[in-house]
Each structure stands twice: as C-alpha cells, then as structure tokens.
PDB file of C-alpha atoms and ligand atoms in Angstrom:
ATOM      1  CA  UNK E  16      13.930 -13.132  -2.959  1.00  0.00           C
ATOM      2  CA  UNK E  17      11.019 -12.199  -0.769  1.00  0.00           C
ATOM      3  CA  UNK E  18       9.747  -8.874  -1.437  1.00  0.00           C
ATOM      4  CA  UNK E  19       7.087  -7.637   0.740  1.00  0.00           C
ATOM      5  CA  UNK E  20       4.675  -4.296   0.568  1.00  0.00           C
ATOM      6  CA  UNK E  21       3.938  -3.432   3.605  1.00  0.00           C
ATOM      7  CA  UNK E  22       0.999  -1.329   3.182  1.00  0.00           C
ATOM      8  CA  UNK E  23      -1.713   0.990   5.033  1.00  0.00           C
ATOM      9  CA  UNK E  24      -3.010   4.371   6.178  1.00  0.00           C
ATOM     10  CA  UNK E  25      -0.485   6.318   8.188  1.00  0.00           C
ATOM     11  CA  UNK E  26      -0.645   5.227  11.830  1.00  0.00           C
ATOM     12  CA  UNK E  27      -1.340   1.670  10.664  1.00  0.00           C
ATOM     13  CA  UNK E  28       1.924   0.487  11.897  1.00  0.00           C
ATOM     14  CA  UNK E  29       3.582  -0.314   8.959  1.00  0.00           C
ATOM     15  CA  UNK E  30       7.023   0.964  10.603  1.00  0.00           C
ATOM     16  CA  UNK E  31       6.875  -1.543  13.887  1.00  0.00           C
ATOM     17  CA  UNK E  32       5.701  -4.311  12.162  1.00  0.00           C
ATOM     18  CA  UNK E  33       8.307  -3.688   9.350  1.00  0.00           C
ATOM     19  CA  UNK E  34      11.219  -3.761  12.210  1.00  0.00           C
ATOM     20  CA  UNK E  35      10.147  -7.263  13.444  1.00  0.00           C
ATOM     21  CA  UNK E  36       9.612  -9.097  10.204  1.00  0.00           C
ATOM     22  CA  UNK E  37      13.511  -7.152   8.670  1.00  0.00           C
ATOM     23  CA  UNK E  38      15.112  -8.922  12.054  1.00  0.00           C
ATOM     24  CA  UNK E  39      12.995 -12.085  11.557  1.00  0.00           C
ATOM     25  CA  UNK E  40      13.083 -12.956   7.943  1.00  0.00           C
ATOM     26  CA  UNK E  41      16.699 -11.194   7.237  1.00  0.00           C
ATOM     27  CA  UNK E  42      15.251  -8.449   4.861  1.00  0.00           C
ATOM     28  CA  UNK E  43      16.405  -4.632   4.324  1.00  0.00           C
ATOM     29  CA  UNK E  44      13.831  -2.284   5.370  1.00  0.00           C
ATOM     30  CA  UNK E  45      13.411   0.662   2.894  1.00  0.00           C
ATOM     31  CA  UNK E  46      11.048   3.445   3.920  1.00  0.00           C
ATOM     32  CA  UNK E  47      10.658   6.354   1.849  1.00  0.00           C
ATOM     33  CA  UNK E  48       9.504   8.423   4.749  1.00  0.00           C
ATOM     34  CA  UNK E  49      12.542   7.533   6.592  1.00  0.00           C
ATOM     35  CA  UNK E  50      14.733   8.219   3.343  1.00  0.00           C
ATOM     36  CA  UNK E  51      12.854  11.612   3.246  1.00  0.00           C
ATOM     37  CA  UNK E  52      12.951  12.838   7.114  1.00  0.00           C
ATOM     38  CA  UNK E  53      16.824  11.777   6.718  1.00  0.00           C
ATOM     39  CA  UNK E  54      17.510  13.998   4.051  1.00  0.00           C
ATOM     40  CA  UNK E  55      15.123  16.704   5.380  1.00  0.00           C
ATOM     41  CA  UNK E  56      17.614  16.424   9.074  1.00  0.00           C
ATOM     42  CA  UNK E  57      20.895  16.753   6.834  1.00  0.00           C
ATOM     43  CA  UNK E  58      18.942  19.451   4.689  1.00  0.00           C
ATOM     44  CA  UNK E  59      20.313  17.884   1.107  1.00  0.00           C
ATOM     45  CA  UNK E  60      18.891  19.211  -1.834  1.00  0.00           C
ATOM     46  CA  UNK E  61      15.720  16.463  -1.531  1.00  0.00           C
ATOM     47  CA  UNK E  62      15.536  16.997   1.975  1.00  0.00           C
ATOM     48  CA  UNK E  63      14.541  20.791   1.177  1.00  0.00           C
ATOM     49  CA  UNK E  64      12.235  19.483  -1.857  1.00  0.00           C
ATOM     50  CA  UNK E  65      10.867  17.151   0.065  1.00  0.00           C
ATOM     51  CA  UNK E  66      10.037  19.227   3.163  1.00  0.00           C
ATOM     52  CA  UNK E  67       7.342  21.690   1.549  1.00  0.00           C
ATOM     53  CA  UNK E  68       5.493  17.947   1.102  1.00  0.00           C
ATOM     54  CA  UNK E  69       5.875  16.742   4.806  1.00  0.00           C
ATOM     55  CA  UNK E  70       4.782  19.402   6.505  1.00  0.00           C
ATOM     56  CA  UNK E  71       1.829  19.730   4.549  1.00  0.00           C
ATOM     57  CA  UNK E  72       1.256  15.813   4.539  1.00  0.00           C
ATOM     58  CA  UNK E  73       1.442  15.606   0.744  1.00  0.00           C
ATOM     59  CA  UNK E  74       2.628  12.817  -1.403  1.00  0.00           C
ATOM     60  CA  UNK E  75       6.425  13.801  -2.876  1.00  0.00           C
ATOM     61  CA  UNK E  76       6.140  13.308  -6.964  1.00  0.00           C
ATOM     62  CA  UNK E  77       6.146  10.321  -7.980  1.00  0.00           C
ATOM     63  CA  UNK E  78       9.125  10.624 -10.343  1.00  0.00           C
ATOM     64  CA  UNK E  79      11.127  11.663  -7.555  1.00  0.00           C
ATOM     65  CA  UNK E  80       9.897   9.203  -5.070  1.00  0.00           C
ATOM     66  CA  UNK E  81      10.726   6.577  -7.232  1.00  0.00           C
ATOM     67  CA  UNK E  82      14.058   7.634  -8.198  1.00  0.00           C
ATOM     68  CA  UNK E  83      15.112   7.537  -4.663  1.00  0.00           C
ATOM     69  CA  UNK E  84      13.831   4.668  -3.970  1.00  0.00           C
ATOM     70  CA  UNK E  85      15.577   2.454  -6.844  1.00  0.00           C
ATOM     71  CA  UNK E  86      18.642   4.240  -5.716  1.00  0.00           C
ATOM     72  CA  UNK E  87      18.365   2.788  -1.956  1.00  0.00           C
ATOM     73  CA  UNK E  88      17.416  -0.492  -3.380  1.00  0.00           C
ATOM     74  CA  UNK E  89      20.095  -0.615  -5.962  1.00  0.00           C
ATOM     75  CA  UNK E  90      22.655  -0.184  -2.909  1.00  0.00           C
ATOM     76  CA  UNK E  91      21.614  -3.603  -1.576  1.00  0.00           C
ATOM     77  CA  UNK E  92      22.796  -5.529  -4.250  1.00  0.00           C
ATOM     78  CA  UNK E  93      23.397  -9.414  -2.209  1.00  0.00           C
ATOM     79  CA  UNK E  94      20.037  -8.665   0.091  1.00  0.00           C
ATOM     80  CA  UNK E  95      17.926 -11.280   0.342  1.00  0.00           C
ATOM     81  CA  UNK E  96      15.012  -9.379  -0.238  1.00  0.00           C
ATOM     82  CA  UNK E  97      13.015  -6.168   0.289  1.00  0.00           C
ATOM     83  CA  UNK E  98      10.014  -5.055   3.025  1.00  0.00           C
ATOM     84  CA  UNK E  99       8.733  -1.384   1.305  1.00  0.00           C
ATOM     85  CA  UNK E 100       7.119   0.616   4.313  1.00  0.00           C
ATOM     86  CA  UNK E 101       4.934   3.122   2.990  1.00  0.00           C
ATOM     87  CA  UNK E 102       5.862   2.898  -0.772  1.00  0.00           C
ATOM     88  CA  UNK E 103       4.506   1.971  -3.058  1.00  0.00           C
ATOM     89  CA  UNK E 104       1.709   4.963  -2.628  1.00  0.00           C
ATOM     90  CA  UNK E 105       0.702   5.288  -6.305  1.00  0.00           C
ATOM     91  CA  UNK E 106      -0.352   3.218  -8.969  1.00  0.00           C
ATOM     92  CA  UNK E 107       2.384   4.837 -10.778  1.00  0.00           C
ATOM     93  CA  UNK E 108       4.987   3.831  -8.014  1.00  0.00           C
ATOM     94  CA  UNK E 109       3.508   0.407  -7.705  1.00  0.00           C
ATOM     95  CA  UNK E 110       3.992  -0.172 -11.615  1.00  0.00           C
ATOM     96  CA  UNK E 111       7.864   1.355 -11.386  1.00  0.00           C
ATOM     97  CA  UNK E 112       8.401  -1.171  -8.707  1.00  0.00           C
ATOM     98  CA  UNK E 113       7.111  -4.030 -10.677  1.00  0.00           C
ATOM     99  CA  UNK E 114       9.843  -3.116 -13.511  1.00  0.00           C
ATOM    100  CA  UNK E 115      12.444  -2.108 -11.327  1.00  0.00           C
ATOM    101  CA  UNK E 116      12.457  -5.608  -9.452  1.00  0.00           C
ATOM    102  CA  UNK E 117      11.758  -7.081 -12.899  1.00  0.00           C
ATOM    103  CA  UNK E 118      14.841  -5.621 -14.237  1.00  0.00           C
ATOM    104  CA  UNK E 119      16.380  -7.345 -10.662  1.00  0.00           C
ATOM    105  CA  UNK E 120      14.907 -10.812 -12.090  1.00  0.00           C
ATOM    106  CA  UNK E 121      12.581 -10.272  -9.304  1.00  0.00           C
ATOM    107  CA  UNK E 122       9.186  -9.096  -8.360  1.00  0.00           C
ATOM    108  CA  UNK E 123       6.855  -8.224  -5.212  1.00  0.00           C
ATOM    109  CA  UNK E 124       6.156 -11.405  -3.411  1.00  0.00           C
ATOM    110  CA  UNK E 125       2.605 -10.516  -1.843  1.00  0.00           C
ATOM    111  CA  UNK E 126       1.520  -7.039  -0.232  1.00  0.00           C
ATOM    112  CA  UNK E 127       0.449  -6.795   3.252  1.00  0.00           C
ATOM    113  CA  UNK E 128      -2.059  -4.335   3.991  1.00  0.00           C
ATOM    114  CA  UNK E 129      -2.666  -3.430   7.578  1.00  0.00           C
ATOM    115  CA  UNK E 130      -6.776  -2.615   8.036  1.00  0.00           C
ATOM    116  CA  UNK E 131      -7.557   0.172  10.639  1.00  0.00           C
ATOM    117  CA  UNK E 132     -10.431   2.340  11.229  1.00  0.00           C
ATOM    118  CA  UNK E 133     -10.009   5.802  10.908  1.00  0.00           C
ATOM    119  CA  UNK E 134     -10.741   6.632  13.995  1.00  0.00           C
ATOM    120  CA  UNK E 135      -8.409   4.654  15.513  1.00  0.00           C
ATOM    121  CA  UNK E 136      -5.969   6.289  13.191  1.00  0.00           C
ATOM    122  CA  UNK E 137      -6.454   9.910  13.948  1.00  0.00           C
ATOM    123  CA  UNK E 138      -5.908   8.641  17.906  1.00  0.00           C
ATOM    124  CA  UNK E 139      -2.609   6.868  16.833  1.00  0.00           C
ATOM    125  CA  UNK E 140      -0.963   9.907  14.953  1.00  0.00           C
ATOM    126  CA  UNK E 141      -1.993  12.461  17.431  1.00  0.00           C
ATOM    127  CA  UNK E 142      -0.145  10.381  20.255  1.00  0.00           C
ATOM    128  CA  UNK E 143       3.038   9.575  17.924  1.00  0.00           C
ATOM    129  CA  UNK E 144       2.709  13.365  17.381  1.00  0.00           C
ATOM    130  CA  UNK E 145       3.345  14.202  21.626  1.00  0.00           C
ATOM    131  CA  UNK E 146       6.204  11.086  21.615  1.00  0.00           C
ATOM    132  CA  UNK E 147       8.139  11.261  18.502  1.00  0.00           C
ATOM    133  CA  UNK E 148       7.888  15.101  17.862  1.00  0.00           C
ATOM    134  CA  UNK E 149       6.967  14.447  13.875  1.00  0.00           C
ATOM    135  CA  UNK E 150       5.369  17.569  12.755  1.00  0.00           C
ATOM    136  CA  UNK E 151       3.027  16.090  10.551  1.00  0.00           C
ATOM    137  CA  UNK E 152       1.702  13.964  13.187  1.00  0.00           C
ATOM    138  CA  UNK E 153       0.686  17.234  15.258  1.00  0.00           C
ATOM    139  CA  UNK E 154      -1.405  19.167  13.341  1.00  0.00           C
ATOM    140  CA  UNK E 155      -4.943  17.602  12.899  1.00  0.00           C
ATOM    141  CA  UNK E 156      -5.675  19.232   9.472  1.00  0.00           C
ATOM    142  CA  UNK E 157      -2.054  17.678   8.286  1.00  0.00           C
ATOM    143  CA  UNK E 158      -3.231  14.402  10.017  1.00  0.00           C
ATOM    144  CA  UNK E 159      -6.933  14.790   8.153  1.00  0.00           C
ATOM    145  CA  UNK E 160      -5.296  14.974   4.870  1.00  0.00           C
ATOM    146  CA  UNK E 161      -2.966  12.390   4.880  1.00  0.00           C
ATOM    147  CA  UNK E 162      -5.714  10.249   5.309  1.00  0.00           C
ATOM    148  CA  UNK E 163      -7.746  11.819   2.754  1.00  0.00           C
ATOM    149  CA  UNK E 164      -4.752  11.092   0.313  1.00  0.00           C
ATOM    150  CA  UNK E 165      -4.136   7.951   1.467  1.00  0.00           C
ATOM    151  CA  UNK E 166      -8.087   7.058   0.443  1.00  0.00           C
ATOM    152  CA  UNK E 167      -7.751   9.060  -3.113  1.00  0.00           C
ATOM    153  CA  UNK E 168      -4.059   8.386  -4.269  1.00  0.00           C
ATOM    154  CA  UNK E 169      -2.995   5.290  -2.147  1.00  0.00           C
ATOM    155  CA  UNK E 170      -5.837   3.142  -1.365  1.00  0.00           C
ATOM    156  CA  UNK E 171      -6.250   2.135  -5.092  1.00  0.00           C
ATOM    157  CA  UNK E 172      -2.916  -0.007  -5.083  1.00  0.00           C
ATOM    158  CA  UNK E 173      -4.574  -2.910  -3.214  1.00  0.00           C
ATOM    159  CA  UNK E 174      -6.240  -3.373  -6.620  1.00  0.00           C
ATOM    160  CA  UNK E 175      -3.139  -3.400  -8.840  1.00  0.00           C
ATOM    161  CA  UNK E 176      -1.967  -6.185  -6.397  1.00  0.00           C
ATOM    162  CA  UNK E 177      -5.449  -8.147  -5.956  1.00  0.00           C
ATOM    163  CA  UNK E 178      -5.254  -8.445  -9.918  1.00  0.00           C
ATOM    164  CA  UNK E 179      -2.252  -9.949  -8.891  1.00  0.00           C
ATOM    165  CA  UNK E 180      -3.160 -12.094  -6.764  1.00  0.00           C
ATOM    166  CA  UNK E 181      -0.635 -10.484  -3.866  1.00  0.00           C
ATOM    167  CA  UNK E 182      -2.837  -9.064  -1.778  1.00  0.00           C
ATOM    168  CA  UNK E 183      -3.781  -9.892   1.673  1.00  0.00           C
ATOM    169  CA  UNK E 184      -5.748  -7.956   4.410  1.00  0.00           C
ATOM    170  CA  UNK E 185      -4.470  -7.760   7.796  1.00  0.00           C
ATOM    171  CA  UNK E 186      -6.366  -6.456  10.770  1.00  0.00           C
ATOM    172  CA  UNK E 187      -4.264  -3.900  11.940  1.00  0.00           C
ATOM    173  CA  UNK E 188      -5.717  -3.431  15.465  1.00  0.00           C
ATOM    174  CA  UNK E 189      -4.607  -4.986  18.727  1.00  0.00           C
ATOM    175  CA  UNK E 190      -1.500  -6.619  20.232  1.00  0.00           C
ATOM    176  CA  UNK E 191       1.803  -5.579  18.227  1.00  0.00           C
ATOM    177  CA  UNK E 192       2.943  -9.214  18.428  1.00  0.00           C
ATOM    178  CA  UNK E 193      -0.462 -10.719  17.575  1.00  0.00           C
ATOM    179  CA  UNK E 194      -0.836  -8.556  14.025  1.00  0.00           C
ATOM    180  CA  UNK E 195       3.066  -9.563  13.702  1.00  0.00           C
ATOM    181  CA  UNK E 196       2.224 -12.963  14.175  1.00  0.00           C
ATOM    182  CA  UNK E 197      -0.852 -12.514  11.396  1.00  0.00           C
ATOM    183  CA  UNK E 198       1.910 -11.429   8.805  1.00  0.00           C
ATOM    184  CA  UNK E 199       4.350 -14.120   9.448  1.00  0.00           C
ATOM    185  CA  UNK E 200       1.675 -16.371   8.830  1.00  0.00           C
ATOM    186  CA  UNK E 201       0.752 -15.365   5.568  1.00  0.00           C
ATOM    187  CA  UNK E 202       4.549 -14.736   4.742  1.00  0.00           C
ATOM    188  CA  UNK E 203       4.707 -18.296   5.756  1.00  0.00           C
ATOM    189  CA  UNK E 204       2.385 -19.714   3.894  1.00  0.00           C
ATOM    190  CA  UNK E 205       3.892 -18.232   0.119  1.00  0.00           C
ATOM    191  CA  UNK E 206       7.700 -19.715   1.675  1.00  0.00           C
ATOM    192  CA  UNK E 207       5.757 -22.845   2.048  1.00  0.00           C
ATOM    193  CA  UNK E 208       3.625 -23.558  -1.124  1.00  0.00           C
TER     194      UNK E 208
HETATM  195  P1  AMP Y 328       5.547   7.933   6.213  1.00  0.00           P
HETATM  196  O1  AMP Y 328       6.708   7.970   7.147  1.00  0.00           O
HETATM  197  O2  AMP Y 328       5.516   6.700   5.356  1.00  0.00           O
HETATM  198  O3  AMP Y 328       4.236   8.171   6.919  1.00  0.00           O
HETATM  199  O4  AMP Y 328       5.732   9.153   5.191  1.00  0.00           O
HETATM  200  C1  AMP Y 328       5.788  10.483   5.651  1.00  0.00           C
HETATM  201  C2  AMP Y 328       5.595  11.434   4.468  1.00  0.00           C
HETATM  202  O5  AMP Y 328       6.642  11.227   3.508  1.00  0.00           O
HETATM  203  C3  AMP Y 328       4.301  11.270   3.687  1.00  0.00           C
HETATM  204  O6  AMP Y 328       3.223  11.978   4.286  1.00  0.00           O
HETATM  205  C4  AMP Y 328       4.697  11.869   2.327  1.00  0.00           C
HETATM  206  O7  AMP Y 328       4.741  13.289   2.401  1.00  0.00           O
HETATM  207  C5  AMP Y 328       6.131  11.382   2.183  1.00  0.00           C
HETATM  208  N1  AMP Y 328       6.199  10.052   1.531  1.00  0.00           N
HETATM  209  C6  AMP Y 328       6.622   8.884   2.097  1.00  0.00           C
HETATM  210  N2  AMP Y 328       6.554   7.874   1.212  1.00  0.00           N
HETATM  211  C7  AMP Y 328       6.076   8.408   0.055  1.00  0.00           C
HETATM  212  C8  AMP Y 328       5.751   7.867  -1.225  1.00  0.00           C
HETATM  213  N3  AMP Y 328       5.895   6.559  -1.480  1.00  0.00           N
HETATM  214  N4  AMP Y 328       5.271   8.712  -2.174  1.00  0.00           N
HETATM  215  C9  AMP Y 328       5.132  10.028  -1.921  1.00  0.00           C
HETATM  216  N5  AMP Y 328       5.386  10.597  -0.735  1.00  0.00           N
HETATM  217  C10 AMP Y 328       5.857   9.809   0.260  1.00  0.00           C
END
C-alpha cells in the first residue's frame, strides 16, 4: 500500500494537492476536517462536539479524532492505499496511526510536508475565508491561532517521521501543478527504489 501524510499549516494546500495525487495514484482521500465539517452540516452527535472546536480553530481530542478516523479507514477495506490531509496533528495521533496501519499489515509510506511562510498563510485563509464561506477561515484571531497550534501541537510530528526516515519537505509556494509535480516526484522515487 502507499500511505501518504500529507502535512502542513492550514492554508498550505494540503486539500488541492491531496485531490490530484487520490485521482493520480488511485488512493482514498481521508480528511478529518472534511469528516468533521460533514458531520457538523448533518449536525450528528460529533458534528455538535466537534463544532465548539472549529469555530474556535482548536484541535478536536485526540481520542476522538482518532476514533473517527480508524472508522473511515476501516470502511476502505480493498483500497490501495491512504493520503491523510490534515491528520495526523499530534504526536499522539501520529503514534495511533502507526498501530492502526500496523494492525492493517501496513504503515505510513513517507510524509509530505508542504513549507509556507506565515505570511503567505494568513493571505491564503483570509481569501478561502471570502470564497468558500468557512468560518474559521474569516476571523483573523481564529486564523492566528490555528497557526499558533499548528507550531505548538502539530509542527512536532515532522520529527516522529524524520526519526523515521519518512519525512520530506516540500516548498509549498507557487504553481499548484509545479508543488504537485514536487510530490509525485518524491512519491516516485519510494515506488521506484
Ligand atoms: P482542516 O480542514 O484540516 O483545516 O481542519 C479544520 C479543523 O478541524 C481544525 O482547525 C480542527 O479544529 C479540526 N481538525 C481537523 N483535523 C484534526 C485533527 N487531526 N486533530 C484535531 N482536530 C482536527
């Protein structure tokens, strides 16, 4: 299988670049902010959990996040493999992936980490905020503090995956199809050695 973290500060564009490489290498996408706004839309029981930790751009619990995330994955039982889009997020997610893929006879191929300046990012969001209507990408404080999160909580899972050995910086600015182009090559290269 080919399992691919696709990883970054929100507004990196983990979600366009994780459309491309699903259609080009066959893979199912799982997003735990898509499995979150869905639920939030059809107001289920984790959709109204998970709201109060949207809005104010906080990270969901990890025990929850996790067990919603080996449920989605557990659905896909013949997939060829996996691209995560914005999980794992914690060094506690990042180790229940590595035993939930283990328990698959599996594991996380390589994680791709997208590289943009925060400037850039705070530009990003605020547009995606007037286009796509996502309420956390309005409000600059919300903005402000997922990045502040992503820095304390998130950034420290490139670590867990350099020990590794599966992880690989990307520069996340410029054309969409040139950074796509940057991934597939260093997908490439692991299909290839
Ligand atoms: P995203 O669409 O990946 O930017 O996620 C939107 C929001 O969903 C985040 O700001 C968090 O509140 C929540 N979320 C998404 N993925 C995770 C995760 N892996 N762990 C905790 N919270 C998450």
């Amino acid at each position: 299988m080919l399992n691919i973290v696709l990883f970054g500060p929100p507004g990196s564009g983990k979600g366009t670049q994780a459309t491309k490489l699903v259609e080009k290498y066959n893979l199912v996408h799982l997003s735990t902010g898509d499995i979150f706004r869905a639920n939030i839309k059809g107001e289920t029981d984790l959709g109204k959990l998970a709201k109060s930790y949207l809005d104010k751009g906080q990270l969901v619990p990890d025990e929850v996040t996790i067990d919603i995330l080996q449920s989605e994955a557990t659905k896909h039982t013949t997939a060829e493999g996996f691209i995560f889009d914005g999980f794992p997020r914690t060094i506690t997610q990042a180790e229940a992936l590595d035993k939930y893929l283990a328990s698959r006879n599996t594991s996380v191929t390589m994680m791709l980490s997208l590289e943009v300046p925060e400037e850039e990012l705070r530009k990003r969001l605020l547009l995606r905020g007037k286009d796509s209507g996502r309420a956390d990408d309005q409000n600059p404080e919300v903005i402000q503090n997922r990045i502040d999160i992503y820095h304390r909580d998130t950034a420290p899972a490139k670590e867990f995956y350099t020990a590794q050995k599966k992880y690989r910086a990307i520069n996340g600015v410029g054309e969409i199809e040139t950074i796509f182009q940057a991934l597939c090559s260093e997908i490439n290269s692991v299909q290839h050695s």
